[in-house]
Amino acid sequence: MSASMLSNVFANTLATAISRVPLPAIWTAGSVQQRTLIVGVILAVLSNVLFGVLYAYSSFLAPLSGTQVFIWRMLAMWAVLIGYLWVSGSFGLHINKLKALRTLKQWAWLLLPTPIFLSQLWLFVWAPVNGQGVQTAMGYFLFPLMMVIFGCILFGEKLSRLQWLAVALAVLGVGSEIVRTQSVSWATLWVCGTYPIYYILRRMQGIGAITGLLVDLTIFAPFALAYLFFFAPSSLALVSGSGFFIMMLIGLGVLSVLAMKTNIDASQMLPVNVYGMMSYLEPALLFILAITVLGNPFESAMIYSYGLIWLGIACLIVHGVRQFRQAHRDIQLTKMAEAV
């Protein structure tokens, strides 16, 4: 039996099992669009929770350093992703997309965002155990605001009054933090300053998230192995000789791919505004985990600058809710017009 047939059998079995479970009336009586929205919200919440778990995961892998955990995570993600694509029967689809790239210029353009992506995943693992958890979480809070600014500058998107207010509040918040500390964390700047560039480049390239992830991880895998053999042989010996570390790293890879997959599926099921609002759950979880579980410092004076940034985020959420309601009204009016 082929991998694609196994995947279809699994999907059919899962669908049959779900159909036998007593479900709320909103699911059974709702339209296909409503059920898709519910599943999308569930997947979005699940992906954000998984990213939160991953944020604290590295603290349980001592004595491995943050960089070593990052190396092992990349290898585990690569292995799990290859396995998933093979079992689902979609591996060939992504390979065919890459085969369509004929010239050196096309490949160079494809690989341009890879260093940004890898550095972000390294920081995600390194920051929580090196006292930069709160600062990194703040970078993720600022990320959507920076996307608004990049969209305005690069794509000529018009900003509403609420969006302008959100940007102004964020600028005031960052300015307040700079005045308070006489500096600003490089971790915050790196997340909010470079991650938008990665997404924008991938958008301009027209490369799907999974295909891009496959390329990024495959390119990095030989370097990760070389690092373990030549620069961290003690880490290799520790992991290979411990069943606990092997299982923890397998779990790290599975959680990483599952978090990415559920996040991508949610982005495809949900309206853009709803997905954007759901994305604020992740930095909120990272912020809470950094202070509570990881014990990163948080000074009371930070509440002023961070509060301004959170007010800016609240403005974006209100803007998104308004747009979603307007789109819903437009759909209803269109249906009424078609009925007449």
Tab-separated table of C-alpha atoms in Angstrom:
chain	number	residue	atom	x	y	z
A	1	MET	CA	0.000	0.000	0.000
A	2	SER	CA	1.417	3.404	-0.996
A	3	ALA	CA	1.981	6.296	1.401
A	4	SER	CA	-0.834	8.338	-0.177
A	5	MET	CA	-3.260	5.424	0.221
A	6	LEU	CA	-2.257	5.087	3.878
A	7	SER	CA	-2.887	8.807	4.342
A	8	ASN	CA	-6.361	8.515	2.739
A	9	VAL	CA	-7.251	5.525	4.912
A	10	PHE	CA	-6.210	7.451	8.017
A	11	ALA	CA	-8.236	10.535	6.976
A	12	ASN	CA	-11.352	8.437	6.267
A	13	THR	CA	-11.003	6.605	9.589
A	14	LEU	CA	-10.648	9.910	11.439
A	15	ALA	CA	-13.692	11.390	9.693
A	16	THR	CA	-15.768	8.302	10.573
A	17	ALA	CA	-14.697	8.503	14.204
A	18	ILE	CA	-15.592	12.200	14.426
A	19	SER	CA	-19.006	11.587	12.869
A	20	ARG	CA	-19.864	9.172	15.721
A	21	VAL	CA	-18.977	11.657	18.455
A	22	PRO	CA	-21.878	13.719	19.898
A	23	LEU	CA	-21.170	17.292	18.806
A	24	PRO	CA	-22.731	20.676	19.718
A	25	ALA	CA	-25.634	21.963	17.643
A	26	ILE	CA	-23.517	24.813	16.262
A	27	TRP	CA	-21.400	22.168	14.518
A	28	THR	CA	-24.157	19.856	13.276
A	29	ALA	CA	-26.580	22.606	12.265
A	30	GLY	CA	-24.056	25.151	11.027
A	31	SER	CA	-22.963	25.681	7.450
A	32	VAL	CA	-19.726	24.370	5.966
A	33	GLN	CA	-18.278	27.882	6.277
A	34	GLN	CA	-19.117	28.004	9.995
A	35	ARG	CA	-17.609	24.574	10.627
A	36	THR	CA	-14.457	25.599	8.754
A	37	LEU	CA	-14.243	28.745	10.899
A	38	ILE	CA	-14.578	26.687	14.108
A	39	VAL	CA	-11.868	24.223	13.033
A	40	GLY	CA	-9.626	27.112	11.995
A	41	VAL	CA	-9.982	28.795	15.392
A	42	ILE	CA	-9.238	25.499	17.175
A	43	LEU	CA	-6.139	24.959	15.041
A	44	ALA	CA	-4.991	28.550	15.618
A	45	VAL	CA	-5.314	28.185	19.397
A	46	LEU	CA	-3.565	24.801	19.282
A	47	SER	CA	-0.653	26.137	17.223
A	48	ASN	CA	-0.138	29.095	19.564
A	49	VAL	CA	-0.207	26.822	22.612
A	50	LEU	CA	2.315	24.505	20.945
A	51	PHE	CA	4.630	27.430	20.204
A	52	GLY	CA	4.325	28.409	23.852
A	53	VAL	CA	5.294	24.881	24.939
A	54	LEU	CA	8.270	24.967	22.562
A	55	TYR	CA	9.383	28.277	24.059
A	56	ALA	CA	9.821	26.655	27.478
A	57	TYR	CA	10.928	23.261	26.105
A	58	SER	CA	14.635	24.090	25.909
A	59	SER	CA	14.786	24.746	29.657
A	60	PHE	CA	14.114	21.032	30.227
A	61	LEU	CA	17.035	19.950	28.043
A	62	ALA	CA	19.876	21.055	30.343
A	63	PRO	CA	22.856	20.676	30.245
A	64	LEU	CA	22.479	21.282	26.485
A	65	SER	CA	23.093	24.940	25.646
A	66	GLY	CA	20.574	27.057	23.758
A	67	THR	CA	22.593	26.758	20.555
A	68	GLN	CA	22.876	22.980	20.919
A	69	VAL	CA	19.120	22.681	21.462
A	70	PHE	CA	18.612	24.769	18.318
A	71	ILE	CA	20.880	22.435	16.297
A	72	TRP	CA	19.078	19.338	17.530
A	73	ARG	CA	15.696	20.963	16.938
A	74	MET	CA	16.550	21.699	13.309
A	75	LEU	CA	17.604	18.102	12.701
A	76	ALA	CA	14.537	16.725	14.489
A	77	MET	CA	12.216	19.047	12.531
A	78	TRP	CA	13.870	18.088	9.254
A	79	ALA	CA	13.480	14.341	9.953
A	80	VAL	CA	9.865	14.658	11.119
A	81	LEU	CA	8.926	16.933	8.192
A	82	ILE	CA	10.423	14.529	5.639
A	83	GLY	CA	8.571	11.655	7.301
A	84	TYR	CA	5.278	13.551	7.331
A	85	LEU	CA	5.520	14.597	3.677
A	86	TRP	CA	6.409	11.065	2.658
A	87	VAL	CA	3.545	9.421	4.578
A	88	SER	CA	1.037	12.035	3.389
A	89	GLY	CA	2.110	11.503	-0.204
A	90	SER	CA	2.883	15.193	-0.766
A	91	PHE	CA	6.689	14.950	-0.856
A	92	GLY	CA	6.776	14.757	-4.653
A	93	LEU	CA	4.547	17.834	-4.969
A	94	HIS	CA	7.069	20.017	-3.125
A	95	ILE	CA	10.003	18.502	-5.029
A	96	ASN	CA	8.275	19.318	-8.329
A	97	LYS	CA	7.896	22.945	-7.234
A	98	LEU	CA	11.641	23.101	-6.630
A	99	LYS	CA	12.436	21.383	-9.932
A	100	ALA	CA	10.641	24.211	-11.704
A	101	LEU	CA	13.479	26.526	-10.620
A	102	ARG	CA	15.894	26.423	-13.552
A	103	THR	CA	18.396	29.237	-13.123
A	104	LEU	CA	21.001	30.114	-10.510
A	105	LYS	CA	19.264	33.458	-10.012
A	106	GLN	CA	15.995	31.705	-9.115
A	107	TRP	CA	17.746	29.515	-6.542
A	108	ALA	CA	19.636	32.465	-5.062
A	109	TRP	CA	16.343	34.349	-4.759
A	110	LEU	CA	14.783	31.303	-3.059
A	111	LEU	CA	17.607	30.939	-0.512
A	112	LEU	CA	17.839	34.645	0.337
A	113	PRO	CA	15.389	34.497	3.304
A	114	THR	CA	16.839	31.258	4.753
A	115	PRO	CA	19.424	32.889	7.082
A	116	ILE	CA	16.697	35.103	8.576
A	117	PHE	CA	14.474	32.097	9.267
A	118	LEU	CA	17.289	30.087	10.859
A	119	SER	CA	18.386	32.998	13.043
A	120	GLN	CA	14.818	33.463	14.270
A	121	LEU	CA	14.497	29.808	15.260
A	122	TRP	CA	17.874	29.990	17.022
A	123	LEU	CA	16.773	33.065	18.979
A	124	PHE	CA	13.450	31.393	19.838
A	125	VAL	CA	15.342	28.574	21.570
A	126	TRP	CA	18.290	30.584	22.926
A	127	ALA	CA	16.444	33.575	24.416
A	128	PRO	CA	14.287	31.874	27.101
A	129	VAL	CA	17.287	30.336	28.885
A	130	ASN	CA	19.554	33.377	28.525
A	131	GLY	CA	17.469	36.116	30.129
A	132	GLN	CA	16.032	37.482	26.861
A	133	GLY	CA	12.619	35.812	27.030
A	134	VAL	CA	10.619	38.970	27.785
A	135	GLN	CA	12.495	40.990	25.145
A	136	THR	CA	11.948	38.324	22.488
A	137	ALA	CA	8.250	38.090	23.341
A	138	MET	CA	8.034	41.865	22.897
A	139	GLY	CA	9.555	41.469	19.443
A	140	TYR	CA	6.691	39.134	18.552
A	141	PHE	CA	4.213	41.702	19.903
A	142	LEU	CA	5.750	44.329	17.600
A	143	PHE	CA	5.908	41.972	14.602
A	144	PRO	CA	2.322	42.568	13.322
A	145	LEU	CA	2.755	46.320	13.754
A	146	MET	CA	5.921	46.167	11.670
A	147	MET	CA	4.066	44.134	9.038
A	148	VAL	CA	1.539	46.978	8.806
A	149	ILE	CA	4.369	49.472	8.255
A	150	PHE	CA	6.123	47.238	5.674
A	151	GLY	CA	2.830	46.747	3.840
A	152	CYS	CA	2.340	50.515	3.704
A	153	ILE	CA	5.868	51.223	2.462
A	154	LEU	CA	6.435	48.309	0.064
A	155	PHE	CA	2.949	47.518	-1.224
A	156	GLY	CA	1.295	50.930	-0.981
A	157	GLU	CA	-1.382	49.681	1.416
A	158	LYS	CA	-3.481	52.450	2.951
A	159	LEU	CA	-3.675	52.647	6.732
A	160	SER	CA	-6.869	53.427	8.593
A	161	ARG	CA	-6.936	55.880	11.495
A	162	LEU	CA	-6.836	52.999	13.973
A	163	GLN	CA	-3.820	51.496	12.242
A	164	TRP	CA	-2.019	54.850	12.316
A	165	LEU	CA	-2.876	55.166	16.012
A	166	ALA	CA	-1.537	51.640	16.614
A	167	VAL	CA	1.746	52.490	14.900
A	168	ALA	CA	2.034	55.770	16.849
A	169	LEU	CA	1.440	54.018	20.177
A	170	ALA	CA	4.028	51.364	19.328
A	171	VAL	CA	6.585	54.042	18.434
A	172	LEU	CA	5.900	55.812	21.739
A	173	GLY	CA	6.209	52.521	23.613
A	174	VAL	CA	9.539	51.629	22.050
A	175	GLY	CA	10.766	55.202	22.529
A	176	SER	CA	9.772	55.073	26.204
A	177	GLU	CA	11.697	51.828	26.684
A	178	ILE	CA	14.786	53.293	24.986
A	179	VAL	CA	14.668	56.339	27.276
A	180	ARG	CA	14.194	54.138	30.355
A	181	THR	CA	17.051	51.731	29.620
A	182	GLN	CA	19.209	54.020	27.473
A	183	SER	CA	19.179	51.136	24.989
A	184	VAL	CA	16.843	48.646	23.381
A	185	SER	CA	17.247	44.870	23.348
A	186	TRP	CA	18.842	43.483	20.210
A	187	ALA	CA	16.518	40.463	20.545
A	188	THR	CA	13.436	42.693	20.249
A	189	LEU	CA	14.850	44.530	17.249
A	190	TRP	CA	15.939	41.341	15.498
A	191	VAL	CA	12.507	39.704	15.763
A	192	CYS	CA	10.391	42.691	14.720
A	193	GLY	CA	12.943	44.026	12.217
A	194	THR	CA	13.892	40.918	10.230
A	195	TYR	CA	10.981	38.467	10.538
A	196	PRO	CA	8.710	40.698	8.384
A	197	ILE	CA	11.421	40.660	5.710
A	198	TYR	CA	11.331	36.834	5.659
A	199	TYR	CA	7.553	36.700	5.192
A	200	ILE	CA	7.567	39.458	2.583
A	201	LEU	CA	10.303	37.749	0.547
A	202	ARG	CA	8.458	34.407	0.674
A	203	ARG	CA	5.269	36.196	-0.399
A	204	MET	CA	7.034	37.862	-3.331
A	205	GLN	CA	8.553	34.514	-4.336
A	206	GLY	CA	5.195	32.739	-4.273
A	207	ILE	CA	6.686	29.857	-2.279
A	208	GLY	CA	4.378	27.965	0.076
A	209	ALA	CA	5.244	27.818	3.766
A	210	ILE	CA	5.886	24.056	3.814
A	211	THR	CA	8.037	24.179	0.673
A	212	GLY	CA	10.032	27.053	2.130
A	213	LEU	CA	10.436	25.205	5.429
A	214	LEU	CA	11.623	22.078	3.604
A	215	VAL	CA	14.244	24.114	1.737
A	216	ASP	CA	15.424	25.956	4.858
A	217	LEU	CA	15.828	22.793	6.928
A	218	THR	CA	17.432	20.742	4.139
A	219	ILE	CA	20.005	23.461	3.453
A	220	PHE	CA	20.890	23.682	7.131
A	221	ALA	CA	20.978	19.936	7.940
A	222	PRO	CA	24.608	19.308	6.751
A	223	PHE	CA	25.845	22.320	8.743
A	224	ALA	CA	23.975	21.096	11.821
A	225	LEU	CA	25.594	17.666	11.552
A	226	ALA	CA	29.028	19.219	11.026
A	227	TYR	CA	28.536	21.368	14.132
A	228	LEU	CA	27.690	18.329	16.269
A	229	PHE	CA	30.638	16.259	15.023
A	230	PHE	CA	33.343	18.945	15.063
A	231	PHE	CA	32.259	21.581	17.599
A	232	ALA	CA	29.960	19.793	20.045
A	233	PRO	CA	30.954	16.102	20.173
A	234	SER	CA	30.087	16.033	23.884
A	235	SER	CA	26.502	16.953	22.987
A	236	LEU	CA	26.393	14.166	20.409
A	237	ALA	CA	27.717	11.660	22.959
A	238	LEU	CA	25.255	12.848	25.615
A	239	VAL	CA	22.208	12.542	23.378
A	240	SER	CA	23.181	9.281	21.672
A	241	GLY	CA	23.817	7.645	25.041
A	242	SER	CA	20.589	8.747	26.716
A	243	GLY	CA	17.147	7.373	25.954
A	244	PHE	CA	15.628	10.375	27.756
A	245	PHE	CA	17.311	12.927	25.487
A	246	ILE	CA	16.496	10.916	22.360
A	247	MET	CA	12.792	10.850	23.261
A	248	MET	CA	12.827	14.543	24.249
A	249	LEU	CA	14.403	15.524	20.923
A	250	ILE	CA	11.941	13.391	18.972
A	251	GLY	CA	9.180	15.166	20.874
A	252	LEU	CA	10.822	18.496	20.038
A	253	GLY	CA	10.733	17.690	16.325
A	254	VAL	CA	7.145	16.438	16.395
A	255	LEU	CA	5.914	19.465	18.357
A	256	SER	CA	7.779	21.851	16.037
A	257	VAL	CA	6.308	20.410	12.833
A	258	LEU	CA	2.849	20.066	14.403
A	259	ALA	CA	2.953	23.709	15.523
A	260	MET	CA	3.948	24.850	12.026
A	261	LYS	CA	1.386	22.617	10.296
A	262	THR	CA	-1.563	23.663	12.493
A	263	ASN	CA	-0.561	27.310	12.110
A	264	ILE	CA	-0.448	27.040	8.312
A	265	ASP	CA	-3.774	25.166	8.175
A	266	ALA	CA	-5.376	27.822	10.392
A	267	SER	CA	-4.084	30.595	8.114
A	268	GLN	CA	-5.763	28.886	5.148
A	269	MET	CA	-9.098	28.279	6.918
A	270	LEU	CA	-9.572	31.622	8.669
A	271	PRO	CA	-10.216	35.086	7.213
A	272	VAL	CA	-7.043	37.157	7.284
A	273	ASN	CA	-8.341	39.473	10.010
A	274	VAL	CA	-9.414	36.628	12.291
A	275	TYR	CA	-6.100	34.844	11.779
A	276	GLY	CA	-4.232	38.066	12.499
A	277	MET	CA	-6.103	38.572	15.766
A	278	MET	CA	-5.490	34.956	16.819
A	279	SER	CA	-1.760	35.421	16.229
A	280	TYR	CA	-1.547	37.739	19.250
A	281	LEU	CA	-2.142	34.740	21.514
A	282	GLU	CA	1.401	33.431	20.920
A	283	PRO	CA	3.404	36.462	22.137
A	284	ALA	CA	1.048	36.774	25.127
A	285	LEU	CA	1.826	33.168	26.081
A	286	LEU	CA	5.549	33.677	25.483
A	287	PHE	CA	5.499	36.775	27.675
A	288	ILE	CA	3.728	34.969	30.540
A	289	LEU	CA	5.981	31.904	30.291
A	290	ALA	CA	9.122	34.050	30.233
A	291	ILE	CA	8.166	35.693	33.526
A	292	THR	CA	6.583	32.748	35.368
A	293	VAL	CA	8.132	29.463	34.207
A	294	LEU	CA	11.523	30.758	33.028
A	295	GLY	CA	11.943	33.445	35.677
A	296	ASN	CA	13.083	36.191	33.279
A	297	PRO	CA	13.132	39.633	34.955
A	298	PHE	CA	10.255	42.082	34.565
A	299	GLU	CA	10.541	45.517	36.170
A	300	SER	CA	7.461	47.499	37.157
A	301	ALA	CA	8.731	50.493	35.151
A	302	MET	CA	8.437	48.403	31.983
A	303	ILE	CA	4.650	48.463	32.258
A	304	TYR	CA	4.470	51.990	30.795
A	305	SER	CA	6.336	51.242	27.572
A	306	TYR	CA	4.842	47.780	27.197
A	307	GLY	CA	1.390	49.147	27.997
A	308	LEU	CA	1.627	51.605	25.086
A	309	ILE	CA	2.556	48.755	22.739
A	310	TRP	CA	-0.351	46.625	24.010
A	311	LEU	CA	-2.696	49.570	23.417
A	312	GLY	CA	-1.426	49.660	19.850
A	313	ILE	CA	-2.163	45.948	19.507
A	314	ALA	CA	-5.677	46.554	20.900
A	315	CYS	CA	-6.210	49.140	18.149
A	316	LEU	CA	-5.206	46.581	15.505
A	317	ILE	CA	-7.598	44.031	17.002
A	318	VAL	CA	-10.476	46.532	16.955
A	319	HIS	CA	-9.597	47.384	13.339
A	320	GLY	CA	-9.636	43.685	12.446
A	321	VAL	CA	-13.013	43.128	14.120
A	322	ARG	CA	-14.492	46.052	12.194
A	323	GLN	CA	-13.148	44.747	8.889
A	324	PHE	CA	-14.447	41.250	9.610
A	325	ARG	CA	-17.925	42.579	10.464
A	326	GLN	CA	-17.945	44.727	7.327
A	327	ALA	CA	-16.952	41.740	5.178
A	328	HIS	CA	-19.698	39.664	6.829
A	329	ARG	CA	-22.291	42.370	6.096
A	330	ASP	CA	-21.118	42.587	2.484
A	331	ILE	CA	-21.555	38.827	2.086
A	332	GLN	CA	-25.083	38.978	3.543
A	333	LEU	CA	-26.030	41.858	1.230
A	334	THR	CA	-24.683	39.944	-1.764
A	335	LYS	CA	-26.731	36.871	-0.828
A	336	MET	CA	-29.859	38.986	-0.423
A	337	ALA	CA	-29.277	40.615	-3.805
A	338	GLU	CA	-28.796	37.229	-5.476
A	339	ALA	CA	-31.983	35.918	-3.836
A	340	VAL	CA	-33.983	38.839	-5.245
